[in-house]
Amino acid sequence: MHIATLNEGKENESHITIPLPVIVYTDKGFSVFSSSAFHHDYHGHEIVERNGQKFVNVHEKVYVLDEGASEVAYDAEGHPTNAHR
């Protein structure tokens, strides 16, 4: 969660954030990890692996990549085609 930006627009700009827990229930059970594992990526580039599954953050929604997928594929509208919620 983003709390504040200090020195916005300046060379020494910094952000105050608090990482929140991500709790996902899938057919393999619960997976729990910190939102900081995504490193502020909302475009599905950063893949978090837990409990034998791969998770991505796309537009602030967590998806599970289909088995065997190593990256997110998108349709013409920008929706993931090989990941599910």
PDB file of N, CA and C in Angstrom:
ATOM      1  N   MET A   1       0.843  -1.161   0.000  1.00  0.00           N
ATOM      2  CA  MET A   1       0.000   0.000   0.000  1.00  0.00           C
ATOM      3  C   MET A   1       0.893   1.229   0.000  1.00  0.00           C
ATOM      4  N   HIS A   2       0.640   2.142  -0.900  1.00  0.00           N
ATOM      5  CA  HIS A   2       1.394   3.390  -0.998  1.00  0.00           C
ATOM      6  C   HIS A   2       0.830   4.378   0.014  1.00  0.00           C
ATOM      7  N   ILE A   3       1.699   4.899   0.877  1.00  0.00           N
ATOM      8  CA  ILE A   3       1.274   5.845   1.914  1.00  0.00           C
ATOM      9  C   ILE A   3       1.522   7.289   1.477  1.00  0.00           C
ATOM     10  N   ALA A   4       2.754   7.573   1.018  1.00  0.00           N
ATOM     11  CA  ALA A   4       3.102   8.948   0.657  1.00  0.00           C
ATOM     12  C   ALA A   4       4.315   8.968  -0.263  1.00  0.00           C
ATOM     13  N   THR A   5       4.467  10.093  -0.964  1.00  0.00           N
ATOM     14  CA  THR A   5       5.654  10.347  -1.785  1.00  0.00           C
ATOM     15  C   THR A   5       6.354  11.566  -1.222  1.00  0.00           C
ATOM     16  N   LEU A   6       7.640  11.415  -0.941  1.00  0.00           N
ATOM     17  CA  LEU A   6       8.432  12.520  -0.430  1.00  0.00           C
ATOM     18  C   LEU A   6       9.267  13.110  -1.556  1.00  0.00           C
ATOM     19  N   ASN A   7       9.373  14.430  -1.585  1.00  0.00           N
ATOM     20  CA  ASN A   7      10.158  15.137  -2.592  1.00  0.00           C
ATOM     21  C   ASN A   7       9.715  14.789  -4.016  1.00  0.00           C
ATOM     22  N   GLU A   8       8.423  14.755  -4.237  1.00  0.00           N
ATOM     23  CA  GLU A   8       7.878  14.364  -5.538  1.00  0.00           C
ATOM     24  C   GLU A   8       8.425  15.240  -6.664  1.00  0.00           C
ATOM     25  N   GLY A   9       8.867  14.556  -7.734  1.00  0.00           N
ATOM     26  CA  GLY A   9       9.376  15.233  -8.908  1.00  0.00           C
ATOM     27  C   GLY A   9      10.820  15.680  -8.783  1.00  0.00           C
ATOM     28  N   LYS A  10      11.429  15.423  -7.641  1.00  0.00           N
ATOM     29  CA  LYS A  10      12.825  15.822  -7.439  1.00  0.00           C
ATOM     30  C   LYS A  10      13.733  14.603  -7.558  1.00  0.00           C
ATOM     31  N   GLU A  11      15.017  14.863  -7.665  1.00  0.00           N
ATOM     32  CA  GLU A  11      16.010  13.798  -7.836  1.00  0.00           C
ATOM     33  C   GLU A  11      15.996  12.794  -6.681  1.00  0.00           C
ATOM     34  N   ASN A  12      15.713  13.258  -5.476  1.00  0.00           N
ATOM     35  CA  ASN A  12      15.714  12.368  -4.309  1.00  0.00           C
ATOM     36  C   ASN A  12      14.301  11.923  -3.914  1.00  0.00           C
ATOM     37  N   GLU A  13      13.395  11.818  -4.906  1.00  0.00           N
ATOM     38  CA  GLU A  13      12.026  11.358  -4.654  1.00  0.00           C
ATOM     39  C   GLU A  13      12.049   9.973  -4.025  1.00  0.00           C
ATOM     40  N   SER A  14      11.226   9.784  -3.014  1.00  0.00           N
ATOM     41  CA  SER A  14      11.114   8.456  -2.394  1.00  0.00           C
ATOM     42  C   SER A  14       9.663   8.207  -1.996  1.00  0.00           C
ATOM     43  N   HIS A  15       9.335   6.923  -1.867  1.00  0.00           N
ATOM     44  CA  HIS A  15       7.959   6.526  -1.563  1.00  0.00           C
ATOM     45  C   HIS A  15       7.919   5.764  -0.243  1.00  0.00           C
ATOM     46  N   ILE A  16       6.889   6.025   0.513  1.00  0.00           N
ATOM     47  CA  ILE A  16       6.661   5.283   1.749  1.00  0.00           C
ATOM     48  C   ILE A  16       5.547   4.284   1.451  1.00  0.00           C
ATOM     49  N   THR A  17       5.861   3.003   1.578  1.00  0.00           N
ATOM     50  CA  THR A  17       4.889   1.948   1.291  1.00  0.00           C
ATOM     51  C   THR A  17       4.884   0.911   2.404  1.00  0.00           C
ATOM     52  N   ILE A  18       3.780   0.206   2.512  1.00  0.00           N
ATOM     53  CA  ILE A  18       3.652  -0.922   3.433  1.00  0.00           C
ATOM     54  C   ILE A  18       3.208  -2.120   2.612  1.00  0.00           C
ATOM     55  N   PRO A  19       4.051  -3.156   2.492  1.00  0.00           N
ATOM     56  CA  PRO A  19       3.629  -4.341   1.753  1.00  0.00           C
ATOM     57  C   PRO A  19       2.517  -5.067   2.505  1.00  0.00           C
ATOM     58  N   LEU A  20       1.522  -5.506   1.778  1.00  0.00           N
ATOM     59  CA  LEU A  20       0.387  -6.213   2.369  1.00  0.00           C
ATOM     60  C   LEU A  20       0.493  -7.704   2.083  1.00  0.00           C
ATOM     61  N   PRO A  21      -0.159  -8.517   2.896  1.00  0.00           N
ATOM     62  CA  PRO A  21      -0.129  -9.956   2.617  1.00  0.00           C
ATOM     63  C   PRO A  21      -1.022 -10.301   1.419  1.00  0.00           C
ATOM     64  N   VAL A  22      -0.578 -11.273   0.640  1.00  0.00           N
ATOM     65  CA  VAL A  22      -1.374 -11.823  -0.453  1.00  0.00           C
ATOM     66  C   VAL A  22      -1.772 -13.221  -0.008  1.00  0.00           C
ATOM     67  N   ILE A  23      -3.065 -13.476   0.040  1.00  0.00           N
ATOM     68  CA  ILE A  23      -3.579 -14.790   0.437  1.00  0.00           C
ATOM     69  C   ILE A  23      -4.430 -15.296  -0.713  1.00  0.00           C
ATOM     70  N   VAL A  24      -3.988 -16.397  -1.331  1.00  0.00           N
ATOM     71  CA  VAL A  24      -4.665 -16.938  -2.506  1.00  0.00           C
ATOM     72  C   VAL A  24      -5.072 -18.375  -2.208  1.00  0.00           C
ATOM     73  N   TYR A  25      -6.336 -18.690  -2.477  1.00  0.00           N
ATOM     74  CA  TYR A  25      -6.810 -20.065  -2.333  1.00  0.00           C
ATOM     75  C   TYR A  25      -6.999 -20.656  -3.718  1.00  0.00           C
ATOM     76  N   THR A  26      -6.319 -21.771  -3.984  1.00  0.00           N
ATOM     77  CA  THR A  26      -6.434 -22.463  -5.262  1.00  0.00           C
ATOM     78  C   THR A  26      -6.799 -23.914  -5.001  1.00  0.00           C
ATOM     79  N   ASP A  27      -6.892 -24.704  -6.057  1.00  0.00           N
ATOM     80  CA  ASP A  27      -7.199 -26.125  -5.891  1.00  0.00           C
ATOM     81  C   ASP A  27      -6.067 -26.868  -5.174  1.00  0.00           C
ATOM     82  N   LYS A  28      -4.906 -26.226  -5.019  1.00  0.00           N
ATOM     83  CA  LYS A  28      -3.788 -26.818  -4.282  1.00  0.00           C
ATOM     84  C   LYS A  28      -3.694 -26.284  -2.854  1.00  0.00           C
ATOM     85  N   GLY A  29      -4.683 -25.529  -2.421  1.00  0.00           N
ATOM     86  CA  GLY A  29      -4.705 -24.987  -1.069  1.00  0.00           C
ATOM     87  C   GLY A  29      -4.325 -23.516  -1.028  1.00  0.00           C
ATOM     88  N   PHE A  30      -4.027 -23.046   0.172  1.00  0.00           N
ATOM     89  CA  PHE A  30      -3.680 -21.644   0.373  1.00  0.00           C
ATOM     90  C   PHE A  30      -2.217 -21.381   0.043  1.00  0.00           C
ATOM     91  N   SER A  31      -1.966 -20.223  -0.532  1.00  0.00           N
ATOM     92  CA  SER A  31      -0.609 -19.706  -0.719  1.00  0.00           C
ATOM     93  C   SER A  31      -0.599 -18.313  -0.106  1.00  0.00           C
ATOM     94  N   VAL A  32       0.379 -18.052   0.729  1.00  0.00           N
ATOM     95  CA  VAL A  32       0.483 -16.769   1.409  1.00  0.00           C
ATOM     96  C   VAL A  32       1.882 -16.214   1.193  1.00  0.00           C
ATOM     97  N   PHE A  33       1.954 -14.945   0.773  1.00  0.00           N
ATOM     98  CA  PHE A  33       3.242 -14.286   0.593  1.00  0.00           C
ATOM     99  C   PHE A  33       3.028 -12.780   0.651  1.00  0.00           C
ATOM    100  N   SER A  34       4.102 -12.033   0.698  1.00  0.00           N
ATOM    101  CA  SER A  34       4.027 -10.580   0.772  1.00  0.00           C
ATOM    102  C   SER A  34       3.851  -9.980  -0.623  1.00  0.00           C
ATOM    103  N   SER A  35       3.063  -8.919  -0.700  1.00  0.00           N
ATOM    104  CA  SER A  35       2.884  -8.233  -1.979  1.00  0.00           C
ATOM    105  C   SER A  35       4.198  -7.663  -2.503  1.00  0.00           C
ATOM    106  N   SER A  36       5.184  -7.490  -1.628  1.00  0.00           N
ATOM    107  CA  SER A  36       6.488  -6.976  -2.067  1.00  0.00           C
ATOM    108  C   SER A  36       7.196  -7.960  -2.995  1.00  0.00           C
ATOM    109  N   ALA A  37       6.760  -9.221  -3.023  1.00  0.00           N
ATOM    110  CA  ALA A  37       7.360 -10.217  -3.918  1.00  0.00           C
ATOM    111  C   ALA A  37       7.139  -9.843  -5.387  1.00  0.00           C
ATOM    112  N   PHE A  38       6.120  -9.032  -5.673  1.00  0.00           N
ATOM    113  CA  PHE A  38       5.865  -8.589  -7.045  1.00  0.00           C
ATOM    114  C   PHE A  38       6.722  -7.383  -7.435  1.00  0.00           C
ATOM    115  N   HIS A  39       7.430  -6.784  -6.497  1.00  0.00           N
ATOM    116  CA  HIS A  39       8.331  -5.655  -6.764  1.00  0.00           C
ATOM    117  C   HIS A  39       7.640  -4.527  -7.535  1.00  0.00           C
ATOM    118  N   HIS A  40       6.416  -4.190  -7.143  1.00  0.00           N
ATOM    119  CA  HIS A  40       5.638  -3.100  -7.748  1.00  0.00           C
ATOM    120  C   HIS A  40       5.315  -3.340  -9.220  1.00  0.00           C
ATOM    121  N   ASP A  41       5.301  -4.585  -9.656  1.00  0.00           N
ATOM    122  CA  ASP A  41       4.976  -4.915 -11.048  1.00  0.00           C
ATOM    123  C   ASP A  41       3.486  -5.225 -11.165  1.00  0.00           C
ATOM    124  N   TYR A  42       2.774  -4.490 -12.015  1.00  0.00           N
ATOM    125  CA  TYR A  42       1.339  -4.713 -12.240  1.00  0.00           C
ATOM    126  C   TYR A  42       1.064  -5.168 -13.674  1.00  0.00           C
ATOM    127  N   HIS A  43       2.110  -5.628 -14.370  1.00  0.00           N
ATOM    128  CA  HIS A  43       1.975  -6.009 -15.772  1.00  0.00           C
ATOM    129  C   HIS A  43       2.284  -7.482 -16.018  1.00  0.00           C
ATOM    130  N   GLY A  44       2.398  -8.278 -14.955  1.00  0.00           N
ATOM    131  CA  GLY A  44       2.598  -9.714 -15.101  1.00  0.00           C
ATOM    132  C   GLY A  44       4.005 -10.141 -15.442  1.00  0.00           C
ATOM    133  N   HIS A  45       4.980  -9.245 -15.306  1.00  0.00           N
ATOM    134  CA  HIS A  45       6.364  -9.604 -15.627  1.00  0.00           C
ATOM    135  C   HIS A  45       7.032 -10.372 -14.485  1.00  0.00           C
ATOM    136  N   GLU A  46       6.736  -9.966 -13.247  1.00  0.00           N
ATOM    137  CA  GLU A  46       7.346 -10.599 -12.074  1.00  0.00           C
ATOM    138  C   GLU A  46       6.517 -11.827 -11.692  1.00  0.00           C
ATOM    139  N   ILE A  47       7.141 -13.001 -11.701  1.00  0.00           N
ATOM    140  CA  ILE A  47       6.452 -14.252 -11.374  1.00  0.00           C
ATOM    141  C   ILE A  47       6.865 -14.698  -9.984  1.00  0.00           C
ATOM    142  N   VAL A  48       5.876 -14.949  -9.127  1.00  0.00           N
ATOM    143  CA  VAL A  48       6.121 -15.422  -7.761  1.00  0.00           C
ATOM    144  C   VAL A  48       5.738 -16.891  -7.709  1.00  0.00           C
ATOM    145  N   GLU A  49       6.673 -17.745  -7.309  1.00  0.00           N
ATOM    146  CA  GLU A  49       6.412 -19.185  -7.230  1.00  0.00           C
ATOM    147  C   GLU A  49       6.207 -19.599  -5.780  1.00  0.00           C
ATOM    148  N   ARG A  50       5.071 -20.228  -5.516  1.00  0.00           N
ATOM    149  CA  ARG A  50       4.742 -20.740  -4.187  1.00  0.00           C
ATOM    150  C   ARG A  50       3.938 -22.021  -4.346  1.00  0.00           C
ATOM    151  N   ASN A  51       4.231 -22.999  -3.522  1.00  0.00           N
ATOM    152  CA  ASN A  51       3.470 -24.258  -3.493  1.00  0.00           C
ATOM    153  C   ASN A  51       3.320 -24.889  -4.877  1.00  0.00           C
ATOM    154  N   GLY A  52       4.353 -24.801  -5.700  1.00  0.00           N
ATOM    155  CA  GLY A  52       4.321 -25.409  -7.020  1.00  0.00           C
ATOM    156  C   GLY A  52       3.485 -24.668  -8.045  1.00  0.00           C
ATOM    157  N   GLN A  53       3.084 -23.444  -7.723  1.00  0.00           N
ATOM    158  CA  GLN A  53       2.301 -22.646  -8.657  1.00  0.00           C
ATOM    159  C   GLN A  53       3.000 -21.315  -8.908  1.00  0.00           C
ATOM    160  N   LYS A  54       2.672 -20.693 -10.033  1.00  0.00           N
ATOM    161  CA  LYS A  54       3.249 -19.403 -10.402  1.00  0.00           C
ATOM    162  C   LYS A  54       2.150 -18.347 -10.389  1.00  0.00           C
ATOM    163  N   PHE A  55       2.407 -17.249  -9.676  1.00  0.00           N
ATOM    164  CA  PHE A  55       1.450 -16.160  -9.535  1.00  0.00           C
ATOM    165  C   PHE A  55       1.991 -14.905 -10.202  1.00  0.00           C
ATOM    166  N   VAL A  56       1.095 -14.139 -10.816  1.00  0.00           N
ATOM    167  CA  VAL A  56       1.447 -12.863 -11.433  1.00  0.00           C
ATOM    168  C   VAL A  56       0.423 -11.812 -11.023  1.00  0.00           C
ATOM    169  N   ASN A  57       0.839 -10.565 -11.048  1.00  0.00           N
ATOM    170  CA  ASN A  57      -0.040  -9.449 -10.733  1.00  0.00           C
ATOM    171  C   ASN A  57      -0.299  -8.689 -12.028  1.00  0.00           C
ATOM    172  N   VAL A  58      -1.538  -8.708 -12.484  1.00  0.00           N
ATOM    173  CA  VAL A  58      -1.918  -8.004 -13.710  1.00  0.00           C
ATOM    174  C   VAL A  58      -3.010  -7.009 -13.350  1.00  0.00           C
ATOM    175  N   HIS A  59      -2.703  -5.734 -13.489  1.00  0.00           N
ATOM    176  CA  HIS A  59      -3.648  -4.657 -13.177  1.00  0.00           C
ATOM    177  C   HIS A  59      -4.205  -4.799 -11.761  1.00  0.00           C
ATOM    178  N   GLU A  60      -3.307  -5.086 -10.808  1.00  0.00           N
ATOM    179  CA  GLU A  60      -3.618  -5.203  -9.387  1.00  0.00           C
ATOM    180  C   GLU A  60      -4.544  -6.370  -9.058  1.00  0.00           C
ATOM    181  N   LYS A  61      -4.565  -7.387  -9.912  1.00  0.00           N
ATOM    182  CA  LYS A  61      -5.290  -8.628  -9.652  1.00  0.00           C
ATOM    183  C   LYS A  61      -4.291  -9.770  -9.747  1.00  0.00           C
ATOM    184  N   VAL A  62      -4.353 -10.701  -8.788  1.00  0.00           N
ATOM    185  CA  VAL A  62      -3.416 -11.818  -8.766  1.00  0.00           C
ATOM    186  C   VAL A  62      -4.005 -12.980  -9.561  1.00  0.00           C
ATOM    187  N   TYR A  63      -3.206 -13.505 -10.486  1.00  0.00           N
ATOM    188  CA  TYR A  63      -3.594 -14.638 -11.324  1.00  0.00           C
ATOM    189  C   TYR A  63      -2.636 -15.799 -11.097  1.00  0.00           C
ATOM    190  N   VAL A  64      -3.122 -17.007 -11.333  1.00  0.00           N
ATOM    191  CA  VAL A  64      -2.292 -18.209 -11.309  1.00  0.00           C
ATOM    192  C   VAL A  64      -2.007 -18.574 -12.759  1.00  0.00           C
ATOM    193  N   LEU A  65      -0.730 -18.654 -13.112  1.00  0.00           N
ATOM    194  CA  LEU A  65      -0.377 -19.057 -14.475  1.00  0.00           C
ATOM    195  C   LEU A  65      -0.766 -20.508 -14.698  1.00  0.00           C
ATOM    196  N   ASP A  66      -1.215 -20.816 -15.900  1.00  0.00           N
ATOM    197  CA  ASP A  66      -1.521 -22.201 -16.247  1.00  0.00           C
ATOM    198  C   ASP A  66      -0.256 -23.043 -16.136  1.00  0.00           C
ATOM    199  N   GLU A  67      -0.423 -24.304 -15.800  1.00  0.00           N
ATOM    200  CA  GLU A  67       0.717 -25.205 -15.645  1.00  0.00           C
ATOM    201  C   GLU A  67       1.554 -25.230 -16.917  1.00  0.00           C
ATOM    202  N   GLY A  68       2.859 -25.106 -16.761  1.00  0.00           N
ATOM    203  CA  GLY A  68       3.780 -25.116 -17.885  1.00  0.00           C
ATOM    204  C   GLY A  68       4.059 -23.747 -18.476  1.00  0.00           C
ATOM    205  N   ALA A  69       3.272 -22.738 -18.116  1.00  0.00           N
ATOM    206  CA  ALA A  69       3.485 -21.385 -18.645  1.00  0.00           C
ATOM    207  C   ALA A  69       4.657 -20.723 -17.926  1.00  0.00           C
ATOM    208  N   SER A  70       5.445 -19.974 -18.678  1.00  0.00           N
ATOM    209  CA  SER A  70       6.581 -19.281 -18.077  1.00  0.00           C
ATOM    210  C   SER A  70       6.432 -17.763 -18.151  1.00  0.00           C
ATOM    211  N   GLU A  71       5.379 -17.294 -18.802  1.00  0.00           N
ATOM    212  CA  GLU A  71       5.064 -15.875 -18.867  1.00  0.00           C
ATOM    213  C   GLU A  71       3.595 -15.715 -19.207  1.00  0.00           C
ATOM    214  N   VAL A  72       3.077 -14.517 -19.031  1.00  0.00           N
ATOM    215  CA  VAL A  72       1.667 -14.248 -19.296  1.00  0.00           C
ATOM    216  C   VAL A  72       1.474 -13.947 -20.779  1.00  0.00           C
ATOM    217  N   ALA A  73       0.446 -14.547 -21.372  1.00  0.00           N
ATOM    218  CA  ALA A  73       0.031 -14.237 -22.745  1.00  0.00           C
ATOM    219  C   ALA A  73      -1.271 -13.427 -22.651  1.00  0.00           C
ATOM    220  N   TYR A  74      -1.446 -12.474 -23.560  1.00  0.00           N
ATOM    221  CA  TYR A  74      -2.606 -11.580 -23.512  1.00  0.00           C
ATOM    222  C   TYR A  74      -3.406 -11.642 -24.802  1.00  0.00           C
ATOM    223  N   ASP A  75      -4.720 -11.381 -24.685  1.00  0.00           N
ATOM    224  CA  ASP A  75      -5.551 -11.260 -25.881  1.00  0.00           C
ATOM    225  C   ASP A  75      -5.487  -9.815 -26.373  1.00  0.00           C
ATOM    226  N   ALA A  76      -6.252  -9.491 -27.399  1.00  0.00           N
ATOM    227  CA  ALA A  76      -6.208  -8.160 -28.010  1.00  0.00           C
ATOM    228  C   ALA A  76      -6.627  -7.052 -27.036  1.00  0.00           C
ATOM    229  N   GLU A  77      -7.455  -7.383 -26.047  1.00  0.00           N
ATOM    230  CA  GLU A  77      -7.913  -6.389 -25.063  1.00  0.00           C
ATOM    231  C   GLU A  77      -6.990  -6.296 -23.848  1.00  0.00           C
ATOM    232  N   GLY A  78      -5.912  -7.072 -23.818  1.00  0.00           N
ATOM    233  CA  GLY A  78      -4.983  -7.027 -22.706  1.00  0.00           C
ATOM    234  C   GLY A  78      -5.332  -7.913 -21.529  1.00  0.00           C
ATOM    235  N   HIS A  79      -6.224  -8.885 -21.736  1.00  0.00           N
ATOM    236  CA  HIS A  79      -6.581  -9.825 -20.678  1.00  0.00           C
ATOM    237  C   HIS A  79      -5.693 -11.075 -20.767  1.00  0.00           C
ATOM    238  N   PRO A  80      -5.266 -11.617 -19.616  1.00  0.00           N
ATOM    239  CA  PRO A  80      -4.456 -12.834 -19.641  1.00  0.00           C
ATOM    240  C   PRO A  80      -5.223 -14.002 -20.258  1.00  0.00           C
ATOM    241  N   THR A  81      -4.564 -14.753 -21.130  1.00  0.00           N
ATOM    242  CA  THR A  81      -5.205 -15.912 -21.766  1.00  0.00           C
ATOM    243  C   THR A  81      -4.699 -17.234 -21.203  1.00  0.00           C
ATOM    244  N   ASN A  82      -3.591 -17.216 -20.482  1.00  0.00           N
ATOM    245  CA  ASN A  82      -3.042 -18.455 -19.936  1.00  0.00           C
ATOM    246  C   ASN A  82      -2.883 -18.374 -18.422  1.00  0.00           C
ATOM    247  N   ALA A  83      -3.785 -17.619 -17.790  1.00  0.00           N
ATOM    248  CA  ALA A  83      -3.781 -17.474 -16.342  1.00  0.00           C
ATOM    249  C   ALA A  83      -5.230 -17.338 -15.881  1.00  0.00           C
ATOM    250  N   HIS A  84      -5.477 -17.735 -14.643  1.00  0.00           N
ATOM    251  CA  HIS A  84      -6.833 -17.660 -14.121  1.00  0.00           C
ATOM    252  C   HIS A  84      -6.811 -17.115 -12.703  1.00  0.00           C
ATOM    253  N   ARG A  85      -7.962 -16.654 -12.251  1.00  0.00           N
ATOM    254  CA  ARG A  85      -8.103 -16.093 -10.910  1.00  0.00           C
ATOM    255  C   ARG A  85      -8.735 -17.084  -9.995  1.00  0.00           C
TER     256      ARG A  85
END
